[in-house]
Amino acid sequence: MNFLYPSFLFGLLTISVPIAIHLFNFRRTRRVFFTNVALLRTVQTETKSFRRLKHWLILAARCLFLICLVLAFAQPFIPNKNKLGITRQGVTSLYLDNSYSMQNERNAKRYLDIATGKLDELLTLFRNASSLQLLTNDFSAAEQQAGSAEAVRDRVTSIRFAHTPRTLEAVYKRQRNLLASLNPGGRNQLFWFSDFQKSTAGDLSRLNVDTTDQLFIVPLDAQPTKNVYVDSVWLSTPFIRELQNNSVNVKLSNGGRENVKNLPIRLYLDDTQTSTASATIAPGGSATISLNFNVTKKGYHRGRIVFEDFPITFDNQYFFVLEASPAVRVLHLFEQTSGAPNPPSNYIDAVYGNDSLFVRKSFNAQNFDVGQLKETNLVVLEGVSQVNGALRSELERFVRQGGSLTIIPPTNPDMATYGPFLNALGVGGTQRIDQGNLLPVADPDRRNPFFRDVFQESYQSEPLNMPSAAPVWRWNAGNRLLSLRDGSPFLTQSKIGQGTVYMLANPLNSTYGNMAEHALFVPVMYKMAALSVRGQRTAYSFDDALITIPVSSPSERSVYKLKHDKLEIIPVQRIVGNQLLLEMPKSNELATGQEVEAGYYELQLDGKTERLLAFNHGNKESMMDFYSPEELRRTFASQPNIEIFDSIQDNDFVKVLEQENLGHSLWKYFLLAALAFLLIEVGLVRFMKG
């Protein structure tokens, strides 16, 4: 038999009080004289013996009462056979998983409610402890302090779902830091109440619990029910035109193990339902649907994908932002005009100057502000005989940072400058050739993604009337978009860094071919411009470690902030080129009372809204795959100081926990015995009369 609070055993010294009273009775006796004491002597002997027996019985009852009362306060127990065992001494750290996956239900009760109920029952085992810590996924400052069971119970009632999932390794490090400060080198214990979702638990093989810590893992034995969530949303085209039919693609995934049939999906734009569709998704599978829409004005439009799916509801809607008709900025740099030596006929300006979608600017290549490259999507370098100095370095930087460059050669290119320039852009082996006869251009590969939507369906298999060209140079790099009949390249596409380089084999001068006057020229130049615009990033996730947002004319001293309703946050940020890099704050990095929610956020600079962004919670929480108790036992089999329970669902969970780890408690029996001896004493005093 062991004692939970052995210091109370000092109370056994109190039995000396009744012993002293009974052994040293200082009451004086009076002598009474009788004429005949023969008979009285016999009666006196019998009364004295009876009284002595009574006093000894009362003494025993009082001593046993005090002994049992002291032992009840010391809380004796019979130790269990489990060598790990729970102790109420040291520091006890309790982790309660309040991630969104805890919205799952069992018997119409949420996992979070089940876990908080069992944690509240567990606190009854530590009602006299003063070193308890409660940790959640919030990682807030209030969770770094230890308190009493009542203080922890008060905090449990105010727990809400947290948007930041935590790996179990991060949870243990957080608990360990507190334990090291409160009880350095001492024996501590940790409890984990969680559904142990595989997608957020992290790499459990890297989790090594200190040998001075006892870890009790209490799984919820979560069941993988159905749960549908939006994986991604993207546009079918690089940009949206107003008053035209557009479509958005939605990839839906089923994170559970139940089949989902004909789930209605609704598309909202600016809070107006614009399209519907249905999806059937197999367990663990995905499906992609297309939703059509049109917009009547330029600018940002707030989109939502909405569906009904229970019991997990935090991912039942997905927010995104569409920008209608964003301008494609084209910078035309020239030295020789397209029509020379014939009468001037500027083909490039004619292509991009007749559509409001494009913002075109033309400059002499030797006399333009290089700062304009920061706001340009596509640079058309036409007829420039030499590329060197600042022009070369700025164009190389422009391409590597994600810009698109189309090179149309002059009639007599200077290979001494073009050679190193093209090599730096990944276009090697360029050689100048003398003008020869015009050669026909071969039919393109219509399966090439570049020519998607260029040819009408009815002409997909018919032969084409292709232009002719007389090349002035030849090279051997890049993805061939068009070739001459002799097999030499005519138009290629090369990727370098984040950017793209297009190479044309001949000048646009009619002496070198009729490409500029052919029907294929306009769609090819349109396609180059369209591909120069990066596909719209429709939405971001709070789980992204770093968010990249394109901004115009940024300053290193600029401080951007995000605003959502009454919430305003200033994330950690830096500017690289034309990109704003943001680090979204975690739960513990927000001010008291602040909480991020999925929805629309305004990116503001000096009080002015620069962009509209949409943020959603990450989809890791949507995957309904959990560790079972058996899997956890196999994972931590090499760590004997970790105990895994089968389930938290049992009604007698705390009772079983106490018996298996604290042993069989005896304090109640000693308390009943103390009351019994007290009643015996009362009975002896009242009814035993001699």
mmCIF file of N, CA and C in Angstrom, residues 359-403:
data_model
loop_
_atom_site.group_PDB
_atom_site.id
_atom_site.type_symbol
_atom_site.label_atom_id
_atom_site.label_comp_id
_atom_site.label_asym_id
_atom_site.label_seq_id
_atom_site.Cartn_x
_atom_site.Cartn_y
_atom_site.Cartn_z
ATOM 1 N N VAL A 359 -2.302 47.077 -73.382
ATOM 2 C CA VAL A 359 -1.739 48.418 -73.204
ATOM 3 C C VAL A 359 -0.362 48.387 -73.851
ATOM 4 N N ARG A 360 -0.243 49.023 -75.003
ATOM 5 C CA ARG A 360 0.973 48.942 -75.810
ATOM 6 C C ARG A 360 1.742 50.247 -75.757
ATOM 7 N N LYS A 361 3.068 50.103 -75.631
ATOM 8 C CA LYS A 361 3.970 51.250 -75.701
ATOM 9 C C LYS A 361 5.124 50.902 -76.621
ATOM 10 N N SER A 362 5.524 51.843 -77.469
ATOM 11 C CA SER A 362 6.612 51.621 -78.425
ATOM 12 C C SER A 362 7.713 52.641 -78.193
ATOM 13 N N PHE A 363 8.962 52.160 -78.178
ATOM 14 C CA PHE A 363 10.114 53.028 -77.963
ATOM 15 C C PHE A 363 11.285 52.521 -78.788
ATOM 16 N N ASN A 364 12.181 53.469 -79.082
ATOM 17 C CA ASN A 364 13.464 53.083 -79.654
ATOM 18 C C ASN A 364 14.243 52.322 -78.590
ATOM 19 N N ALA A 365 14.826 51.191 -78.970
ATOM 20 C CA ALA A 365 15.498 50.333 -77.999
ATOM 21 C C ALA A 365 16.653 51.028 -77.304
ATOM 22 N N GLN A 366 17.245 52.033 -77.948
ATOM 23 C CA GLN A 366 18.371 52.727 -77.342
ATOM 24 C C GLN A 366 17.953 53.957 -76.542
ATOM 25 N N ASN A 367 16.660 54.193 -76.466
ATOM 26 C CA ASN A 367 16.210 55.408 -75.791
ATOM 27 C C ASN A 367 14.859 55.155 -75.112
ATOM 28 N N PHE A 368 14.884 54.377 -74.031
ATOM 29 C CA PHE A 368 13.657 54.135 -73.269
ATOM 30 C C PHE A 368 14.028 53.949 -71.803
ATOM 31 N N ASP A 369 13.046 54.157 -70.958
ATOM 32 C CA ASP A 369 13.242 54.046 -69.510
ATOM 33 C C ASP A 369 13.150 52.574 -69.105
ATOM 34 N N VAL A 370 14.254 52.010 -68.624
ATOM 35 C CA VAL A 370 14.272 50.590 -68.259
ATOM 36 C C VAL A 370 13.330 50.310 -67.085
ATOM 37 N N GLY A 371 12.948 51.327 -66.338
ATOM 38 C CA GLY A 371 12.019 51.127 -65.235
ATOM 39 C C GLY A 371 10.659 50.648 -65.701
ATOM 40 N N GLN A 372 10.329 50.872 -66.989
ATOM 41 C CA GLN A 372 9.038 50.423 -67.506
ATOM 42 C C GLN A 372 8.951 48.900 -67.605
ATOM 43 N N LEU A 373 10.099 48.232 -67.578
ATOM 44 C CA LEU A 373 10.084 46.774 -67.639
ATOM 45 C C LEU A 373 9.391 46.169 -66.421
ATOM 46 N N LYS A 374 9.406 46.873 -65.298
ATOM 47 C CA LYS A 374 8.790 46.345 -64.084
ATOM 48 C C LYS A 374 7.280 46.178 -64.225
ATOM 49 N N GLU A 375 6.673 46.952 -65.125
ATOM 50 C CA GLU A 375 5.221 46.898 -65.293
ATOM 51 C C GLU A 375 4.822 46.271 -66.622
ATOM 52 N N THR A 376 5.723 45.501 -67.227
ATOM 53 C CA THR A 376 5.496 44.943 -68.557
ATOM 54 C C THR A 376 5.344 43.435 -68.479
ATOM 55 N N ASN A 377 4.421 42.902 -69.277
ATOM 56 C CA ASN A 377 4.246 41.448 -69.387
ATOM 57 C C ASN A 377 5.031 40.870 -70.557
ATOM 58 N N LEU A 378 4.976 41.543 -71.696
ATOM 59 C CA LEU A 378 5.623 41.042 -72.910
ATOM 60 C C LEU A 378 6.455 42.156 -73.545
ATOM 61 N N VAL A 379 7.710 41.833 -73.856
ATOM 62 C CA VAL A 379 8.585 42.742 -74.599
ATOM 63 C C VAL A 379 8.789 42.160 -75.987
ATOM 64 N N VAL A 380 8.503 42.949 -77.011
ATOM 65 C CA VAL A 380 8.760 42.549 -78.392
ATOM 66 C C VAL A 380 9.977 43.333 -78.868
ATOM 67 N N LEU A 381 11.095 42.636 -79.035
ATOM 68 C CA LEU A 381 12.348 43.247 -79.485
ATOM 69 C C LEU A 381 12.440 43.025 -80.987
ATOM 70 N N GLU A 382 12.213 44.063 -81.753
ATOM 71 C CA GLU A 382 12.102 43.930 -83.207
ATOM 72 C C GLU A 382 13.173 44.747 -83.923
ATOM 73 N N GLY A 383 13.940 44.053 -84.775
ATOM 74 C CA GLY A 383 14.854 44.726 -85.691
ATOM 75 C C GLY A 383 15.997 45.449 -85.021
ATOM 76 N N VAL A 384 16.382 45.077 -83.820
ATOM 77 C CA VAL A 384 17.490 45.726 -83.123
ATOM 78 C C VAL A 384 18.768 44.993 -83.511
ATOM 79 N N SER A 385 19.707 45.679 -84.126
ATOM 80 C CA SER A 385 20.896 45.026 -84.672
ATOM 81 C C SER A 385 21.889 44.605 -83.598
ATOM 82 N N GLN A 386 21.992 45.349 -82.497
ATOM 83 C CA GLN A 386 22.932 45.025 -81.432
ATOM 84 C C GLN A 386 22.218 45.051 -80.076
ATOM 85 N N VAL A 387 22.542 44.050 -79.243
ATOM 86 C CA VAL A 387 21.980 43.991 -77.892
ATOM 87 C C VAL A 387 23.145 43.918 -76.918
ATOM 88 N N ASN A 388 23.434 45.013 -76.273
ATOM 89 C CA ASN A 388 24.553 45.043 -75.330
ATOM 90 C C ASN A 388 24.285 46.087 -74.250
ATOM 91 N N GLY A 389 25.203 46.186 -73.303
ATOM 92 C CA GLY A 389 25.109 47.190 -72.258
ATOM 93 C C GLY A 389 23.903 47.001 -71.363
ATOM 94 N N ALA A 390 23.300 48.135 -71.005
ATOM 95 C CA ALA A 390 22.163 48.120 -70.084
ATOM 96 C C ALA A 390 20.961 47.407 -70.687
ATOM 97 N N LEU A 391 20.791 47.515 -71.998
ATOM 98 C CA LEU A 391 19.657 46.852 -72.645
ATOM 99 C C LEU A 391 19.737 45.347 -72.445
ATOM 100 N N ARG A 392 20.912 44.782 -72.640
ATOM 101 C CA ARG A 392 21.068 43.330 -72.488
ATOM 102 C C ARG A 392 20.825 42.894 -71.040
ATOM 103 N N SER A 393 21.457 43.573 -70.084
ATOM 104 C CA SER A 393 21.339 43.160 -68.678
ATOM 105 C C SER A 393 19.901 43.301 -68.173
ATOM 106 N N GLU A 394 19.223 44.368 -68.585
ATOM 107 C CA GLU A 394 17.854 44.565 -68.121
ATOM 108 C C GLU A 394 16.895 43.546 -68.734
ATOM 109 N N LEU A 395 17.103 43.194 -70.007
ATOM 110 C CA LEU A 395 16.244 42.191 -70.625
ATOM 111 C C LEU A 395 16.474 40.814 -70.010
ATOM 112 N N GLU A 396 17.723 40.488 -69.690
ATOM 113 C CA GLU A 396 18.000 39.208 -69.034
ATOM 114 C C GLU A 396 17.321 39.146 -67.669
ATOM 115 N N ARG A 397 17.398 40.242 -66.900
ATOM 116 C CA ARG A 397 16.752 40.276 -65.591
ATOM 117 C C ARG A 397 15.232 40.184 -65.746
ATOM 118 N N PHE A 398 14.700 40.864 -66.742
ATOM 119 C CA PHE A 398 13.258 40.850 -66.986
ATOM 120 C C PHE A 398 12.759 39.425 -67.235
ATOM 121 N N VAL A 399 13.476 38.673 -68.053
ATOM 122 C CA VAL A 399 13.049 37.310 -68.373
ATOM 123 C C VAL A 399 13.170 36.406 -67.153
ATOM 124 N N ARG A 400 14.269 36.503 -66.435
ATOM 125 C CA ARG A 400 14.479 35.619 -65.287
ATOM 126 C C ARG A 400 13.469 35.882 -64.172
ATOM 127 N N GLN A 401 12.919 37.071 -64.136
ATOM 128 C CA GLN A 401 11.920 37.394 -63.118
ATOM 129 C C GLN A 401 10.500 37.077 -63.561
ATOM 130 N N GLY A 402 10.350 36.434 -64.722
ATOM 131 C CA GLY A 402 9.040 35.962 -65.125
ATOM 132 C C GLY A 402 8.452 36.638 -66.346
ATOM 133 N N GLY A 403 9.184 37.559 -66.986
ATOM 134 C CA GLY A 403 8.658 38.224 -68.164
ATOM 135 C C GLY A 403 8.797 37.378 -69.419
#
